Tab-separated table of C-alpha atoms in Angstrom:
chain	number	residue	atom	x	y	z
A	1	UNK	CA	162.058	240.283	177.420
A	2	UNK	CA	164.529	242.365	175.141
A	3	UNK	CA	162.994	243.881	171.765
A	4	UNK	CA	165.224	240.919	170.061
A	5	UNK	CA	163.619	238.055	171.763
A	6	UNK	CA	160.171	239.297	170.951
A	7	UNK	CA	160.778	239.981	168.162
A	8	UNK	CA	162.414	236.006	167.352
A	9	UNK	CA	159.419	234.514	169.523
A	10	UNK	CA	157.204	236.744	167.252
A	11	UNK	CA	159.119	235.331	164.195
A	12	UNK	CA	158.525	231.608	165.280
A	13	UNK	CA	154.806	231.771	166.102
A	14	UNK	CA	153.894	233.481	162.549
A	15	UNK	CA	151.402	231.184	160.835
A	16	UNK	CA	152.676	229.200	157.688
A	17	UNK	CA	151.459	230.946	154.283
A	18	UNK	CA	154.093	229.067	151.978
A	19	UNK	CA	157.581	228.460	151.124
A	20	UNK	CA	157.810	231.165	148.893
A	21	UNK	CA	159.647	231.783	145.435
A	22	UNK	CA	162.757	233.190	147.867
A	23	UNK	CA	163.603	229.448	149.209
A	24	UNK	CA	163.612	227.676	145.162
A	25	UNK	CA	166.167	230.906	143.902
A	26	UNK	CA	168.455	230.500	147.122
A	27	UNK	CA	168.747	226.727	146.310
A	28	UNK	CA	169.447	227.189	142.857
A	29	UNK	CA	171.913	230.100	143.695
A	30	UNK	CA	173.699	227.467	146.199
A	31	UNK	CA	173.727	225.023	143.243
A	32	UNK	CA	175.655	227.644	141.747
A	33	UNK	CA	178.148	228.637	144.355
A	34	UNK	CA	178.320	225.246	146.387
A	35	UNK	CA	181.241	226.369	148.396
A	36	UNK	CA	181.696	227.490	152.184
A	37	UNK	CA	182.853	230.439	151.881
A	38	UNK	CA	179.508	231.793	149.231
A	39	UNK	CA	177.129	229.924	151.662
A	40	UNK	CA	178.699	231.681	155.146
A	41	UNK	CA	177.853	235.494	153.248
A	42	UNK	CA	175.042	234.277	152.570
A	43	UNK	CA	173.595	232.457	155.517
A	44	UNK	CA	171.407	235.237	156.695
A	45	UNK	CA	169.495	234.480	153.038
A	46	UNK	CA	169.618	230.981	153.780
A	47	UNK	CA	167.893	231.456	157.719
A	48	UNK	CA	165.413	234.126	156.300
A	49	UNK	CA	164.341	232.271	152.924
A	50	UNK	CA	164.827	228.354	153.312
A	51	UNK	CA	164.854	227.570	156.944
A	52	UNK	CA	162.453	229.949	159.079
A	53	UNK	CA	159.232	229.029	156.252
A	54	UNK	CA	160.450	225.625	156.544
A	55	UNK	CA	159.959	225.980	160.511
A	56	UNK	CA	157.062	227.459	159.990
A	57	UNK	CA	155.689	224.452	157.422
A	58	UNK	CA	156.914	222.130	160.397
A	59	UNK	CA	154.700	223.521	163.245
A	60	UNK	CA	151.732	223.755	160.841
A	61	UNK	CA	151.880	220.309	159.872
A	62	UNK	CA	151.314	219.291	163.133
A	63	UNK	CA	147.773	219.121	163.663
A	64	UNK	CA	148.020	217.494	160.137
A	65	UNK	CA	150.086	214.582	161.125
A	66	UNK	CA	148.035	214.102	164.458
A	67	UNK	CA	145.167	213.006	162.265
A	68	UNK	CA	147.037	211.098	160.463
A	69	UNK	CA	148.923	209.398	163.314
A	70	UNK	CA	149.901	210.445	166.668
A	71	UNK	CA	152.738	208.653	166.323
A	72	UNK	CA	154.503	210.627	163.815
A	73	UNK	CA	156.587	214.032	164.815
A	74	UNK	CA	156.753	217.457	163.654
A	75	UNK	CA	159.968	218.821	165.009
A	76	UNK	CA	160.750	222.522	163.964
A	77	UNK	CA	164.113	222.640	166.065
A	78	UNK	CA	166.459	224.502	164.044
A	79	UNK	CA	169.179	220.954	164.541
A	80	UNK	CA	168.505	217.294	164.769
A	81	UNK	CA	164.584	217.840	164.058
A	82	UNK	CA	162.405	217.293	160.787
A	83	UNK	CA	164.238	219.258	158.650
A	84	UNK	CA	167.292	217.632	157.415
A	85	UNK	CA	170.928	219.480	157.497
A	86	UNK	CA	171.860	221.465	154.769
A	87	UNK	CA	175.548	219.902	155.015
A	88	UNK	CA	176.380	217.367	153.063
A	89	UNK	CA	178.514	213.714	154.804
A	90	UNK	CA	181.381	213.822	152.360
A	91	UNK	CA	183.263	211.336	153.952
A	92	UNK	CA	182.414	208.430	151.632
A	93	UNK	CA	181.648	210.012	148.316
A	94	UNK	CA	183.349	211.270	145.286
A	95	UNK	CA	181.043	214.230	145.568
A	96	UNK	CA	182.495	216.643	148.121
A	97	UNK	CA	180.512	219.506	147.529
A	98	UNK	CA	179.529	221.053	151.228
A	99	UNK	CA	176.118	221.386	150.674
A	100	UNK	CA	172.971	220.040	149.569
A	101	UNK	CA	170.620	222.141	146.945
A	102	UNK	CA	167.735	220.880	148.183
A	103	UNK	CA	165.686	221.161	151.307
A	104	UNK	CA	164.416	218.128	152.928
A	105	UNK	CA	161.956	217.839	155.595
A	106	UNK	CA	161.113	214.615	157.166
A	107	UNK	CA	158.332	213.736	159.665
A	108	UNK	CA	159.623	210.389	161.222
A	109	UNK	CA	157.397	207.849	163.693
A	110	UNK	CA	158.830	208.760	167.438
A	111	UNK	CA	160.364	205.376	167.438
A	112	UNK	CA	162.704	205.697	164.636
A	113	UNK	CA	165.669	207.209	165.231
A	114	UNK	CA	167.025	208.224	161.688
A	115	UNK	CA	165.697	208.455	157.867
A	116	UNK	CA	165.037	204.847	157.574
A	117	UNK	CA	162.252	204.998	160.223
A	118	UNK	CA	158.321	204.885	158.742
A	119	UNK	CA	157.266	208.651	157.962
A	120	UNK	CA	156.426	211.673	155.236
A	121	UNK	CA	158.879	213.768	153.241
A	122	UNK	CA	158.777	216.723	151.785
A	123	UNK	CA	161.465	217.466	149.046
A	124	UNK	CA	161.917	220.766	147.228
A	125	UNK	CA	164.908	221.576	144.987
A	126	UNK	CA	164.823	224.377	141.821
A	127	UNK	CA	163.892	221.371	139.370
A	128	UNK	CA	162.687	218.258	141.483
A	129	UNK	CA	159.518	218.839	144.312
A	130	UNK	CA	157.924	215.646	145.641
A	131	UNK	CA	156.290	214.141	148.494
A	132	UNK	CA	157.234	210.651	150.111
A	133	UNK	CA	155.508	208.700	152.171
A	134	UNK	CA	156.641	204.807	153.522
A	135	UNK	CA	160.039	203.455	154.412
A	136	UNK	CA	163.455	203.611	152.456
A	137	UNK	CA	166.129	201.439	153.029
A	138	UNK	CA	164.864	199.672	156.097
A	139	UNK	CA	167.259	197.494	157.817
A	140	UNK	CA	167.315	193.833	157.330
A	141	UNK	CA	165.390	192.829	160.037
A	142	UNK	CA	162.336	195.629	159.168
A	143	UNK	CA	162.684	194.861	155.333
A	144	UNK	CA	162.253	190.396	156.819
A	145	UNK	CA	159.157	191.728	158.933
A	146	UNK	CA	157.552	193.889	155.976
A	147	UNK	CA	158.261	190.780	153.487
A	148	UNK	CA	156.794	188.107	156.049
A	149	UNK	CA	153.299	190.239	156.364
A	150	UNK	CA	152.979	190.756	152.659
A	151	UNK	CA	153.228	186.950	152.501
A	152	UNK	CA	150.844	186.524	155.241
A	153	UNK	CA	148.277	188.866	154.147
A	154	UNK	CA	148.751	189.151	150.281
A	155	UNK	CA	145.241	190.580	149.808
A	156	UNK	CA	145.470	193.209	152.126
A	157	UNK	CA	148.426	194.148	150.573
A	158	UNK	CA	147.059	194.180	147.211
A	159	UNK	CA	144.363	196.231	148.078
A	160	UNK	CA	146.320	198.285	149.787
A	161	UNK	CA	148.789	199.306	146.272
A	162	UNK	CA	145.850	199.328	143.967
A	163	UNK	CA	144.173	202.575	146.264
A	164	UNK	CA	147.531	204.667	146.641
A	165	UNK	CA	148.271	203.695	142.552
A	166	UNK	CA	144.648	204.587	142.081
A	167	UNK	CA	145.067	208.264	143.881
A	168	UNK	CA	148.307	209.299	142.194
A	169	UNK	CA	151.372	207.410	144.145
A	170	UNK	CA	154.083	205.455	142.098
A	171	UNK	CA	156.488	203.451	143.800
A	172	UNK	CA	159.631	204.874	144.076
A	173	UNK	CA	163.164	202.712	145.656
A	174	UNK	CA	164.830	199.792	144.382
A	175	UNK	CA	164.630	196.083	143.800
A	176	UNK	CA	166.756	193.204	144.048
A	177	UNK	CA	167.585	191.319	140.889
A	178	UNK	CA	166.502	187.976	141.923
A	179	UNK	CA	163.876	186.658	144.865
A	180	UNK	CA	164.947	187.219	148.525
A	181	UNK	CA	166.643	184.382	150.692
A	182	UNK	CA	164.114	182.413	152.267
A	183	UNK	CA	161.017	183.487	149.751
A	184	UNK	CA	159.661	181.606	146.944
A	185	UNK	CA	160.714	183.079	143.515
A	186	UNK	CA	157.766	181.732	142.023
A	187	UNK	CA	155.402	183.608	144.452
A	188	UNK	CA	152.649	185.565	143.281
A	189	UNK	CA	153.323	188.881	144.572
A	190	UNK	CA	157.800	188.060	144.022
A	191	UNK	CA	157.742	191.307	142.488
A	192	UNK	CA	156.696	193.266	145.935
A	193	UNK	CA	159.015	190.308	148.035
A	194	UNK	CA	161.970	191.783	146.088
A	195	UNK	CA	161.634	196.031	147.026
A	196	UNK	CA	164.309	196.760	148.968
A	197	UNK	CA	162.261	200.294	149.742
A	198	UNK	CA	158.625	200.853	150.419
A	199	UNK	CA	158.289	204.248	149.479
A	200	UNK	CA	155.305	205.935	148.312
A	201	UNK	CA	156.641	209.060	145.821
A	202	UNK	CA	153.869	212.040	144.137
A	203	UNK	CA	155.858	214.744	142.287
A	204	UNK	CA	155.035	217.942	142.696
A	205	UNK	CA	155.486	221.201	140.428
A	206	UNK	CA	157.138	224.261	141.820
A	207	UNK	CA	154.311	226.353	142.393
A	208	UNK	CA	152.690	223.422	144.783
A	209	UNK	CA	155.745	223.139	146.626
A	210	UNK	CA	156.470	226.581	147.125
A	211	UNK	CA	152.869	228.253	147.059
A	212	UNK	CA	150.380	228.327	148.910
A	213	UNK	CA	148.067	225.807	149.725
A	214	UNK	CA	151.107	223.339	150.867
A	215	UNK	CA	149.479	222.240	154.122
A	216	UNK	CA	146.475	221.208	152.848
A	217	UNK	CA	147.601	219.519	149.846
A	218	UNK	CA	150.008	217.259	151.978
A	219	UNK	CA	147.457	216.754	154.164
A	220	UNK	CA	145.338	215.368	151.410
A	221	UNK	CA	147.933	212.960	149.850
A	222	UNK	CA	149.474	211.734	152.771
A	223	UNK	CA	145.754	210.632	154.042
A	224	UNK	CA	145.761	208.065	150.564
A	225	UNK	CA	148.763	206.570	151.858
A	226	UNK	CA	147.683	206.038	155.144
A	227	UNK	CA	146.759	202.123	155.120
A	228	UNK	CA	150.216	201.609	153.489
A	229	UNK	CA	152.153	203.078	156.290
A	230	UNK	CA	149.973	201.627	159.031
A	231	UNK	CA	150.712	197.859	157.283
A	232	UNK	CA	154.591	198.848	157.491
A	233	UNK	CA	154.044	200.316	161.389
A	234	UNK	CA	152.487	196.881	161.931
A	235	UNK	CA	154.617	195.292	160.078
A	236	UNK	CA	157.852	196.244	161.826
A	237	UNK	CA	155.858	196.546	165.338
A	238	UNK	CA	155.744	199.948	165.761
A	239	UNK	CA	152.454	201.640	167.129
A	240	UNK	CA	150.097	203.586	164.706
C-alpha cells in the first residue's frame, strides 16, 4: 500500500471526537462567498473541516442507530450516502446560489430511497443546529397509511406525542388548512389528521452540535422518539 493510501485508510478509521469549530466558520464563510469559483479554492477546507468529521460522525453513529433500529443506515460514502450534497438543485427556484450553508446528515430506513423515507437528521448551519427525527413530506399514499393508524389507534398515538413533548421534541412541518379528504373534520385528534409532516424537531446550540459529546447526546434524544418512528414504520409497512 503507498504512504497515501495509508495514510487516507488511516484518515477514515480515526474515531469521531466532534465536528469541531472549523466546520460552523467554513459554512458561514460559504454563506459569504456562495459562488463556484470561492468554493473550488477552497474545497480542500471544505473535505478537511465539514466532510471528513462528518464521515467520521456517520460511522460512529452506527452502533447508535443499531440499538435504535437495525433498520436504519449509517452511510459515510463520500456521494449518495447519509450526508446530503453540498450542491444546491437550482432548477426550480428563484434562489440559484450553488451551494447550501449548511450540512445535513440523514440516517434513512434501508427501504426508503430518498429524504422522505422514516429516519434521523442532523442539521448544523452557523446560526440554526437541530436534530429531526420522523417523516417529512411523505407521499400520499404513506401520509393515507399514517392518518388511517392514528384513527385506528388514537390512544396509542396520544401517548405516544405526550412522551416525545414531555422529553423536549416540538413538532416541526406543516398542516393543511382544513380536514383531509375522506376524514371527519369534527374528529378528536383533526388537528394530527391534518400534518402533512411527522417530524420530530430538538434545537440544538452550537457548542452541542459541534462539540463534543455529539454521539451520545443523539443517541439519547433519538431513543425518546423511538415509539413515534416505530408507529410511522408500522404505519407505512416498513420493518422496525
Amino acid at each position: 500500500m503507498s504512504r497515501a493510501k495509508a495514510k487516507k485508510a488511516k484518515n477514515e478509521k480515526t474515531e469521531f471526537e466532534k465536528l469541531g469549530p472549523g466546520c460552523r466558520r467554513f459554512l458561514k464563510e460559504l454563506a459569504e462567498h456562495n459562488e463556484r469559483a470561492w468554493f473550488k479554492a477552497n474545497q480542500d477546507r471544505y473535505e478537511a473541516l465539514v466532510r471528513e468529521p462528518a464521515r467520521a460522525f456517520v460511522r460512529a453513529m452506527e452502533p447508535v442507530l443499531a440499538d435504535l433500529s437495525e433498520h436504519l443506515v449509517a452511510d459515510d460514502r463520500k456521494v449518495g450516502g447519509s450526508i446530503m450534497r453540498v450542491h444546491r438543485d437550482t432548477r426550480f427556484g428563484k434562489d440559484k446560489t450553488p451551494y447550501k450553508t449548511n450540512l445535513g446528515i440523514q440516517f434513512r430506513h434501508e427501504d426508503g430511497k430518498d429524504v422522505h423515507a422514516p429516519g434521523c437528521y442532523l442539521h448544523v448551519a452557523p446560526d440554526e443546529c437541530f436534530l429531526g427525527m420522523g417523516m417529512w413530506r411523505p407521499d400520499a399514499k404513506s401520509l393515507r397509511a399514517i392518518r388511517e393508524k392514528i384513527v385506528a389507534e388514537p390512544e396509542r398515538w396520544e401517548a405516544i406525542v405526550r412522551a416525545i413533548e414531555a422529553a423536549g421534541w416540538r413538532r416541526g412541518g406543516e398542516s393543511l388548512k382544513r380536514a383531509p379528504k375522506d376524514f371527519d373534520a369534527e374528529h378528536p385528534l383533526i388537528e394530527e389528521l391534518r400534518r402533512k409532516d411527522h417530524i420530530l424537531v430538538r434545537d440544538l446550540t452550537v457548542a452541542e452540535a459541534t462539540g463534543p459529546g455529539l454521539v451520545e447526546r443523539c443517541r439519547d434524544h433519538f431513543a425518546t422518539g423511538r415509539e413515534h418512528m416505530r408507529f410511522l414504520c408500522e404505519a407505512v409497512g416498513v420493518a422496525f
